[in-house]
Amino acid sequence: MRVSGWGTRAVCAVAGAVLLAGCREAPEGGGDRTAAVASPVRPTGYGAVFLDVGECSSFGRTSFTEVSCASERAAARVAARHDGTVRDGPLCPPTTDFVLHISEQWPAADEDGDGMVPRGYACMRHLQPPHPGDPGGGGGPRTVVGDCVYALDSGRARETACDGSGPREPEFKVTKAVDARSKCPASTALYVRLGGAAPVGCAVPV
């Protein structure tokens, strides 16, 4: 089981750096994140599907389990749940705070009698603020309109909080999402790949 905790800026195995000339995006989106490996914890059986939509996970990024959303241990709720990998599956909702990658076998929590929980991923939203997946929050698996980035010496850029509370000050802000660079306003200084129906983000200096 691998966890990508973007809400706390802790993890994102596929997090992307944005290229100044055209922003490279990993399959889940942008942001300054690193990878972590989670210890498998057996699910507790609150639903027929492990971490189905609307269900909740416990605190922690190195280990987690499904818990009742009414429990004091509940930390985040599933906004979307997909089988397979993030690379091949649908995008998480724009305001997702972090993603949990589910790939371990749990025979005691088997859904269909084949002895395992299917590989998949859950798009998570914290139950309480802060929400780094919100526009300008400085985290989350996707770069969205309202997010800010800063330039790297390598000629790339990474997401940071627009209010300056992140490790680096913001230098550009994504103000518009379009389907082609030619549709960005003349003030655009950076093109950011967003994914989805409008995959080009038009960013201006801040």
Coordinates of N, CA and C in Angstrom, one line a residue:
M1 N 0.8 -1.2 0.0 CA 0.0 0.0 0.0 C 0.9 1.2 0.0
R2 N 0.6 2.1 -0.9 CA 1.4 3.3 -1.0 C 0.5 4.5 -0.8
V3 N 0.9 5.4 0.0 CA 0.0 6.6 0.3 C 0.6 7.8 -0.3
S4 N -0.2 8.6 -0.9 CA 0.2 9.9 -1.4 C -0.5 10.9 -0.6
G5 N 0.1 11.6 0.3 CA -0.5 12.6 1.1 C -0.2 14.0 0.7
W6 N -1.1 14.5 -0.1 CA -0.8 15.8 -0.7 C -1.4 16.9 0.2
G7 N -2.4 16.5 1.0 CA -3.0 17.6 1.8 C -2.1 18.2 2.8
T8 N -1.2 17.4 3.3 CA -0.2 18.0 4.3 C 1.1 18.2 3.6
R9 N 1.2 18.2 2.3 CA 2.4 18.4 1.5 C 3.4 17.3 1.8
A10 N 2.9 16.2 2.4 CA 3.8 15.1 2.8 C 4.2 14.3 1.6
V11 N 3.2 13.8 0.8 CA 3.6 12.9 -0.2 C 2.9 13.1 -1.5
C12 N 3.5 12.6 -2.6 CA 2.8 12.4 -3.8 C 3.7 11.7 -4.7
A13 N 3.5 10.4 -4.9 CA 4.4 9.6 -5.7 C 4.5 10.1 -7.1
V14 N 3.4 10.7 -7.6 CA 3.4 11.1 -9.0 C 3.2 12.6 -9.1
A15 N 3.6 13.3 -8.1 CA 3.4 14.7 -8.1 C 4.3 15.3 -9.2
G16 N 3.8 16.4 -9.8 CA 4.5 16.9 -10.9 C 5.2 18.2 -10.7
A17 N 6.2 18.4 -11.4 CA 6.8 19.8 -11.4 C 6.3 20.4 -12.7
V18 N 6.0 21.7 -12.6 CA 5.5 22.4 -13.8 C 6.6 23.1 -14.6
L19 N 6.7 22.8 -15.8 CA 7.7 23.4 -16.6 C 7.4 24.9 -17.0
L20 N 8.4 25.7 -16.9 CA 8.1 27.1 -17.2 C 7.7 27.3 -18.6
A21 N 8.2 26.4 -19.5 CA 7.8 26.6 -20.9 C 6.6 25.8 -21.2
G22 N 6.1 24.9 -20.4 CA 5.0 24.1 -20.6 C 4.8 23.1 -19.6
C23 N 5.1 23.3 -18.4 CA 4.7 22.6 -17.2 C 4.5 21.1 -17.4
R24 N 5.4 20.3 -16.9 CA 5.2 18.9 -17.0 C 4.3 18.4 -15.8
E25 N 3.3 17.6 -16.1 CA 2.4 17.2 -15.1 C 2.5 15.7 -15.0
A26 N 2.7 15.2 -13.8 CA 2.5 13.7 -13.5 C 1.1 13.4 -13.6
P27 N 0.7 12.2 -13.7 CA -0.7 11.8 -14.0 C -1.7 12.4 -13.0
E28 N -1.4 12.6 -11.8 CA -2.4 13.1 -10.9 C -2.4 14.6 -10.8
G29 N -1.4 15.3 -11.3 CA -1.4 16.8 -11.2 C -0.1 17.4 -10.8
G30 N -0.1 18.6 -10.2 CA 1.1 19.3 -9.9 C 1.2 19.5 -8.4
G31 N 2.4 20.1 -8.0 CA 2.6 20.4 -6.6 C 3.9 19.9 -6.2
D32 N 4.4 20.4 -5.0 CA 5.7 20.0 -4.5 C 5.5 18.9 -3.5
R33 N 5.7 17.6 -3.9 CA 5.4 16.5 -3.0 C 6.4 15.4 -3.2
T34 N 6.6 14.6 -2.2 CA 7.5 13.4 -2.2 C 6.7 12.2 -1.9
A35 N 7.3 11.0 -2.1 CA 6.7 9.7 -1.9 C 6.9 9.1 -0.6
A36 N 6.0 8.3 -0.1 CA 6.1 7.6 1.1 C 5.5 6.2 1.0
V37 N 6.0 5.2 1.7 CA 5.4 3.9 1.6 C 4.6 3.6 2.9
A38 N 3.4 3.1 2.8 CA 2.6 2.9 3.9 C 2.7 1.5 4.4
S39 N 2.5 1.3 5.7 CA 2.4 -0.1 6.2 C 1.0 -0.6 6.1
P40 N 0.8 -1.8 5.6 CA -0.6 -2.3 5.4 C -1.3 -2.4 6.7
V41 N -2.5 -1.9 6.8 CA -3.4 -2.0 8.0 C -4.7 -2.6 7.5
R42 N -5.2 -3.7 8.1 CA -6.4 -4.4 7.7 C -7.6 -3.5 7.8
P43 N -8.4 -3.4 6.7 CA -9.6 -2.6 6.8 C -10.6 -3.1 7.9
T44 N -11.4 -2.2 8.3 CA -12.3 -2.5 9.4 C -13.7 -2.9 9.0
G45 N -14.0 -2.8 7.7 CA -15.3 -3.4 7.2 C -16.5 -2.5 7.4
Y46 N -16.3 -1.2 7.3 CA -17.5 -0.3 7.4 C -18.3 -0.2 6.2
G47 N -17.8 -0.7 5.1 CA -18.6 -0.8 3.8 C -18.2 -2.0 3.0
A48 N -19.0 -2.3 2.0 CA -18.8 -3.5 1.2 C -17.5 -3.3 0.4
V49 N -17.1 -2.1 0.0 CA -15.9 -1.7 -0.7 C -15.0 -1.0 0.2
F50 N -13.7 -1.4 0.3 CA -12.8 -0.7 1.2 C -12.6 0.7 0.7
L51 N -12.9 1.7 1.6 CA -12.8 3.1 1.3 C -13.6 3.5 0.1
D52 N -14.9 3.2 0.1 CA -15.8 3.5 -1.0 C -16.1 5.0 -0.8
V53 N -16.8 5.6 -1.8 CA -17.1 7.0 -1.8 C -18.0 7.3 -0.6
G54 N -17.6 8.4 0.2 CA -18.4 8.8 1.4 C -17.8 8.2 2.6
E55 N -17.0 7.2 2.5 CA -16.4 6.5 3.7 C -15.1 7.3 4.2
C56 N -14.6 7.0 5.4 CA -13.5 7.8 5.9 C -12.3 7.0 6.3
S57 N -11.2 7.6 6.3 CA -9.9 7.0 6.7 C -9.4 7.6 8.0
S58 N -8.6 6.9 8.7 CA -8.0 7.3 9.9 C -6.9 8.3 9.6
F59 N -6.3 8.9 10.7 CA -5.1 9.8 10.6 C -3.9 8.9 10.2
G60 N -2.9 9.6 9.6 CA -1.7 8.9 9.3 C -1.4 8.9 7.8
R61 N -0.1 8.9 7.5 CA 0.3 8.8 6.1 C 1.2 7.5 5.9
T62 N 1.8 7.0 7.0 CA 2.6 5.8 6.9 C 1.7 4.6 7.1
S63 N 0.5 4.7 7.7 CA -0.4 3.6 7.9 C -1.8 4.2 8.0
F64 N -2.8 3.5 7.6 CA -4.2 4.1 7.7 C -5.2 2.9 7.7
T65 N -6.4 3.1 8.0 CA -7.4 2.1 7.9 C -8.8 2.9 7.7
E66 N -9.7 2.1 7.3 CA -11.1 2.7 7.2 C -11.7 2.7 8.5
V67 N -12.4 3.8 8.9 CA -13.1 4.0 10.1 C -14.4 4.7 9.9
S68 N -15.3 4.6 10.9 CA -16.5 5.3 10.8 C -16.3 6.8 10.7
C69 N -17.0 7.5 9.9 CA -16.9 8.9 9.8 C -17.3 9.6 11.0
A70 N -18.0 9.0 11.9 CA -18.4 9.6 13.2 C -17.3 9.4 14.3
S71 N -16.3 8.6 14.0 CA -15.3 8.3 14.9 C -14.3 9.4 15.1
E72 N -13.8 9.6 16.3 CA -12.8 10.6 16.6 C -11.5 10.3 15.8
R73 N -11.3 9.1 15.3 CA -10.1 8.8 14.5 C -10.3 9.2 13.1
A74 N -11.5 9.5 12.7 CA -11.7 9.9 11.2 C -10.9 11.2 10.9
A75 N -10.2 11.1 9.8 CA -9.4 12.3 9.3 C -9.9 12.8 8.0
A76 N -10.3 11.9 7.1 CA -10.6 12.4 5.7 C -11.7 11.5 5.1
R77 N -12.4 12.1 4.2 CA -13.5 11.3 3.5 C -13.2 11.1 2.1
V78 N -13.7 10.0 1.5 CA -13.4 9.6 0.2 C -14.4 10.4 -0.7
A79 N -13.8 11.2 -1.6 CA -14.6 12.0 -2.6 C -14.8 11.3 -3.9
A80 N -13.9 10.4 -4.2 CA -14.0 9.5 -5.4 C -13.1 8.3 -5.2
R81 N -13.5 7.2 -5.8 CA -12.8 5.9 -5.7 C -12.8 5.2 -7.0
H82 N -11.6 4.8 -7.4 CA -11.4 4.2 -8.7 C -10.5 3.0 -8.6
D83 N -10.8 1.9 -9.4 CA -9.9 0.8 -9.5 C -8.8 1.1 -10.4
G84 N -7.7 0.3 -10.4 CA -6.6 0.5 -11.2 C -5.6 1.5 -10.6
T85 N -4.8 2.2 -11.5 CA -3.8 3.1 -11.1 C -4.2 4.6 -11.5
V86 N -3.6 5.5 -10.8 CA -3.9 6.9 -11.1 C -3.5 7.3 -12.5
R87 N -2.4 6.7 -13.0 CA -1.9 6.9 -14.3 C -2.9 6.6 -15.4
D88 N -3.6 5.5 -15.2 CA -4.6 5.0 -16.2 C -6.0 5.4 -15.9
G89 N -6.3 5.8 -14.7 CA -7.7 6.1 -14.3 C -8.1 7.5 -14.4
P90 N -9.4 7.8 -14.0 CA -9.9 9.2 -14.1 C -9.2 10.1 -13.1
L91 N -9.2 11.4 -13.4 CA -8.6 12.4 -12.5 C -9.5 12.5 -11.2
C92 N -8.8 12.8 -10.1 CA -9.5 13.1 -8.9 C -10.2 14.4 -9.0
P93 N -11.3 14.7 -8.2 CA -11.9 16.0 -8.2 C -10.9 17.1 -8.0
P94 N -11.1 18.3 -8.5 CA -10.1 19.4 -8.4 C -9.7 19.7 -7.0
T95 N -10.6 19.6 -6.0 CA -10.3 20.0 -4.6 C -9.9 18.9 -3.7
T96 N -9.4 17.8 -4.3 CA -8.9 16.6 -3.6 C -7.7 17.1 -2.8
D97 N -7.6 16.7 -1.5 CA -6.5 17.1 -0.7 C -5.3 16.1 -0.8
F98 N -5.6 14.8 -1.0 CA -4.5 13.8 -1.1 C -5.1 12.6 -1.7
V99 N -4.3 11.6 -2.1 CA -4.7 10.4 -2.7 C -4.1 9.2 -1.9
L100 N -5.0 8.2 -1.6 CA -4.5 7.0 -1.0 C -4.5 5.9 -2.1
H101 N -3.3 5.3 -2.3 CA -3.1 4.2 -3.3 C -3.3 2.9 -2.6
I102 N -4.2 2.1 -3.1 CA -4.6 0.8 -2.4 C -4.2 -0.3 -3.3
S103 N -3.3 -1.1 -2.8 CA -2.8 -2.2 -3.6 C -2.4 -3.5 -2.8
E104 N -2.8 -3.5 -1.5 CA -2.4 -4.7 -0.7 C -3.6 -5.7 -0.7
Q105 N -3.2 -7.0 -0.4 CA -4.2 -8.0 -0.2 C -4.7 -8.1 1.2
W106 N -6.1 -8.1 1.4 CA -6.7 -8.3 2.7 C -7.7 -9.3 2.6
P107 N -7.4 -10.6 2.8 CA -8.4 -11.7 2.6 C -9.6 -11.5 3.6
A108 N -9.4 -11.0 4.8 CA -10.5 -10.9 5.7 C -11.5 -9.8 5.3
A109 N -11.1 -9.0 4.4 CA -12.0 -7.9 4.0 C -12.3 -8.1 2.5
D110 N -12.3 -9.3 2.1 CA -12.5 -9.6 0.6 C -13.9 -9.2 0.2
E111 N -14.0 -8.5 -1.0 CA -15.2 -8.0 -1.5 C -16.0 -9.0 -2.3
D112 N -15.3 -9.9 -3.0 CA -16.0 -10.8 -3.9 C -15.5 -12.2 -3.8
G113 N -14.8 -12.6 -2.8 CA -14.4 -14.0 -2.6 C -13.1 -14.4 -3.2
D114 N -12.4 -13.5 -3.9 CA -11.2 -13.9 -4.6 C -9.9 -13.7 -3.7
G115 N -10.1 -13.3 -2.5 CA -9.0 -13.2 -1.5 C -8.2 -11.9 -1.5
M116 N -8.7 -10.9 -2.2 CA -8.0 -9.6 -2.2 C -8.9 -8.4 -2.4
V117 N -8.4 -7.3 -1.9 CA -9.1 -6.0 -2.3 C -8.5 -5.5 -3.6
P118 N -9.3 -5.2 -4.6 CA -8.7 -4.8 -5.9 C -7.8 -3.5 -5.7
R119 N -6.8 -3.5 -6.6 CA -5.9 -2.3 -6.6 C -6.7 -1.1 -7.1
G120 N -6.5 0.0 -6.4 CA -7.2 1.2 -6.8 C -6.6 2.4 -6.1
Y121 N -7.4 3.5 -6.1 CA -7.0 4.7 -5.4 C -8.2 5.5 -5.0
A122 N -8.1 6.1 -3.8 CA -9.2 6.9 -3.2 C -8.7 8.4 -3.2
C123 N -9.6 9.3 -3.7 CA -9.3 10.7 -3.7 C -9.9 11.2 -2.4
M124 N -9.1 11.8 -1.5 CA -9.5 12.1 -0.2 C -9.6 13.6 0.1
R125 N -10.6 14.0 0.9 CA -10.8 15.3 1.3 C -10.8 15.4 2.9
H126 N -9.9 16.2 3.5 CA -9.9 16.3 4.9 C -11.2 16.7 5.5
L127 N -11.6 16.1 6.6 CA -12.8 16.5 7.3 C -12.8 17.9 7.9
Q128 N -11.6 18.4 8.2 CA -11.4 19.7 8.8 C -10.3 20.5 8.0
P129 N -10.4 21.8 8.0 CA -9.4 22.6 7.4 C -8.0 22.4 8.1
P130 N -6.9 22.7 7.4 CA -6.8 23.3 6.1 C -7.0 22.3 5.0
H131 N -7.4 22.8 3.8 CA -7.6 22.0 2.6 C -6.6 22.4 1.5
P132 N -5.4 21.8 1.5 CA -4.4 22.2 0.5 C -4.8 22.0 -0.9
G133 N -5.9 21.2 -1.1 CA -6.4 21.0 -2.5 C -7.2 22.1 -3.0
D134 N -7.6 23.0 -2.1 CA -8.4 24.2 -2.6 C -7.6 25.1 -3.4
P135 N -8.2 25.9 -4.3 CA -7.4 26.8 -5.1 C -6.5 27.7 -4.2
G136 N -5.2 27.8 -4.5 CA -4.3 28.6 -3.8 C -3.7 27.9 -2.5
G137 N -4.2 26.7 -2.2 CA -3.8 26.0 -1.0 C -2.4 25.5 -0.9
G138 N -1.8 25.4 -2.1 CA -0.4 24.9 -2.1 C -0.2 23.4 -2.2
G139 N -1.2 22.6 -2.3 CA -1.0 21.2 -2.4 C -2.1 20.6 -3.2
G140 N -2.4 19.3 -2.9 CA -3.4 18.6 -3.6 C -2.8 17.9 -4.8
P141 N -3.5 16.9 -5.4 CA -2.9 16.1 -6.5 C -3.0 16.8 -7.8
R142 N -3.8 17.9 -7.9 CA -4.0 18.6 -9.2 C -3.7 20.1 -9.0
T143 N -3.2 20.6 -10.1 CA -3.0 22.1 -10.2 C -4.3 22.6 -10.8
V144 N -4.9 23.6 -10.2 CA -6.2 24.1 -10.6 C -6.1 25.6 -10.7
V145 N -7.2 26.2 -11.4 CA -7.2 27.7 -11.5 C -7.3 28.3 -10.0
G146 N -6.4 29.2 -9.8 CA -6.3 29.8 -8.5 C -5.1 29.4 -7.7
D147 N -4.4 28.3 -8.2 CA -3.2 27.9 -7.6 C -2.0 28.7 -8.0
C148 N -0.9 28.7 -7.1 CA 0.3 29.5 -7.4 C 1.5 28.5 -7.5
V149 N 2.5 29.0 -8.2 CA 3.7 28.2 -8.3 C 4.9 29.1 -8.2
Y150 N 6.1 28.5 -8.0 CA 7.3 29.3 -8.0 C 8.3 28.6 -8.9
A151 N 9.3 29.3 -9.4 CA 10.3 28.8 -10.4 C 11.4 28.1 -9.7
L152 N 11.9 27.1 -10.3 CA 13.1 26.4 -9.9 C 14.3 26.7 -10.8
D153 N 15.5 26.5 -10.3 CA 16.7 26.8 -11.1 C 16.8 26.0 -12.4
S154 N 16.1 24.8 -12.3 CA 16.2 23.9 -13.5 C 15.3 24.4 -14.6
G155 N 14.5 25.5 -14.4 CA 13.6 25.9 -15.5 C 12.2 25.4 -15.3
R156 N 12.0 24.7 -14.2 CA 10.6 24.2 -13.9 C 10.0 25.0 -12.8
A157 N 8.8 24.7 -12.4 CA 8.1 25.4 -11.3 C 7.3 24.4 -10.5
R158 N 7.1 24.7 -9.2 CA 6.3 23.9 -8.3 C 5.2 24.7 -7.6
E159 N 4.2 24.0 -7.2 CA 3.1 24.7 -6.5 C 3.5 25.1 -5.1
T160 N 2.9 26.2 -4.7 CA 3.1 26.7 -3.3 C 1.9 27.5 -2.9
A161 N 1.7 27.7 -1.7 CA 0.5 28.4 -1.2 C 0.5 29.9 -1.7
C162 N -0.6 30.4 -2.1 CA -0.7 31.7 -2.6 C -0.6 32.8 -1.5
D163 N -0.9 32.4 -0.3 CA -0.8 33.4 0.8 C 0.6 33.5 1.4
G164 N 1.6 32.8 0.8 CA 3.0 32.9 1.3 C 3.3 32.0 2.4
S165 N 2.4 31.2 2.9 CA 2.6 30.3 4.0 C 3.4 29.1 3.7
G166 N 3.7 28.8 2.4 CA 4.5 27.7 2.1 C 6.0 27.9 2.2
P167 N 6.8 26.9 1.8 CA 8.2 27.0 1.9 C 8.8 28.0 1.0
R168 N 8.1 28.4 -0.1 CA 8.6 29.4 -1.1 C 7.5 30.4 -1.4
E169 N 7.9 31.6 -1.7 CA 6.9 32.6 -2.1 C 6.3 32.3 -3.5
P170 N 5.1 32.6 -3.7 CA 4.5 32.4 -5.0 C 5.0 33.4 -6.0
E171 N 5.2 32.9 -7.3 CA 5.7 33.8 -8.3 C 4.8 33.9 -9.5
F172 N 3.9 32.9 -9.7 CA 2.9 32.9 -10.8 C 1.6 32.3 -10.2
K173 N 0.5 32.8 -10.8 CA -0.8 32.3 -10.4 C -1.6 31.9 -11.6
V174 N -2.2 30.7 -11.6 CA -3.0 30.2 -12.7 C -4.4 30.9 -12.6
T175 N -4.7 31.7 -13.6 CA -5.9 32.5 -13.6 C -7.0 32.0 -14.6
K176 N -6.6 31.1 -15.5 CA -7.6 30.6 -16.5 C -7.2 29.3 -17.0
A177 N -8.2 28.4 -17.3 CA -8.0 27.1 -17.9 C -8.6 27.1 -19.3
V178 N -7.9 26.7 -20.3 CA -8.3 26.7 -21.6 C -7.9 25.4 -22.3
D179 N -8.4 25.2 -23.5 CA -8.1 24.0 -24.2 C -6.9 24.1 -25.2
A180 N -6.3 25.3 -25.3 CA -5.2 25.5 -26.1 C -4.4 26.8 -25.7
R181 N -3.1 26.8 -25.8 CA -2.3 27.9 -25.4 C -2.7 29.2 -26.1
S182 N -3.2 29.1 -27.3 CA -3.5 30.3 -28.1 C -4.7 31.0 -27.5
K183 N -5.4 30.4 -26.6 CA -6.6 31.0 -26.0 C -6.3 31.7 -24.6
C184 N -5.0 31.6 -24.2 CA -4.6 32.3 -23.0 C -4.5 33.8 -23.3
P185 N -4.7 34.6 -22.2 CA -4.6 36.1 -22.4 C -3.2 36.4 -22.7
A186 N -3.0 37.7 -23.2 CA -1.6 38.1 -23.6 C -0.7 38.3 -22.4
S187 N -1.3 38.4 -21.2 CA -0.5 38.6 -20.0 C 0.1 37.3 -19.4
T188 N -0.2 36.2 -20.1 CA 0.2 34.9 -19.6 C 1.8 34.8 -19.7
A189 N 2.4 34.4 -18.6 CA 3.9 34.2 -18.5 C 4.3 32.8 -18.4
L190 N 3.3 31.9 -18.1 CA 3.6 30.5 -17.8 C 2.4 29.6 -18.2
Y191 N 2.7 28.5 -18.9 CA 1.6 27.6 -19.3 C 1.7 26.4 -18.4
V192 N 0.6 26.0 -17.7 CA 0.6 24.9 -16.8 C -0.3 23.9 -17.3
R193 N 0.1 22.6 -17.3 CA -0.7 21.5 -17.8 C -1.6 21.1 -16.6
L194 N -3.0 21.2 -16.8 CA -3.9 20.9 -15.8 C -4.6 19.6 -15.9
G195 N -4.7 19.1 -17.1 CA -5.5 17.9 -17.4 C -7.0 18.2 -17.5
G196 N -7.8 17.2 -17.8 CA -9.2 17.4 -18.0 C -9.6 18.0 -19.3
A197 N -10.8 18.6 -19.4 CA -11.3 19.1 -20.6 C -10.6 20.4 -21.0
A198 N -10.1 21.2 -20.0 CA -9.4 22.4 -20.3 C -8.0 22.2 -19.7
P199 N -7.1 21.6 -20.5 CA -5.8 21.1 -19.9 C -4.7 22.1 -19.8
V200 N -4.9 23.3 -20.3 CA -3.9 24.3 -20.3 C -4.2 25.4 -19.3
G201 N -3.3 25.6 -18.3 CA -3.5 26.7 -17.3 C -2.7 27.9 -17.7
C202 N -3.3 29.1 -17.7 CA -2.7 30.3 -18.1 C -2.3 31.0 -16.8
A203 N -1.0 31.2 -16.5 CA -0.5 31.7 -15.3 C 0.2 33.1 -15.5
V204 N 0.0 34.0 -14.6 CA 0.5 35.3 -14.7 C 1.4 35.6 -13.5
P205 N 2.4 36.5 -13.6 CA 3.2 36.8 -12.4 C 2.4 37.4 -11.3
V206 N 2.8 37.2 -10.0 CA 2.1 37.8 -8.8 C 3.1 38.7 -8.1

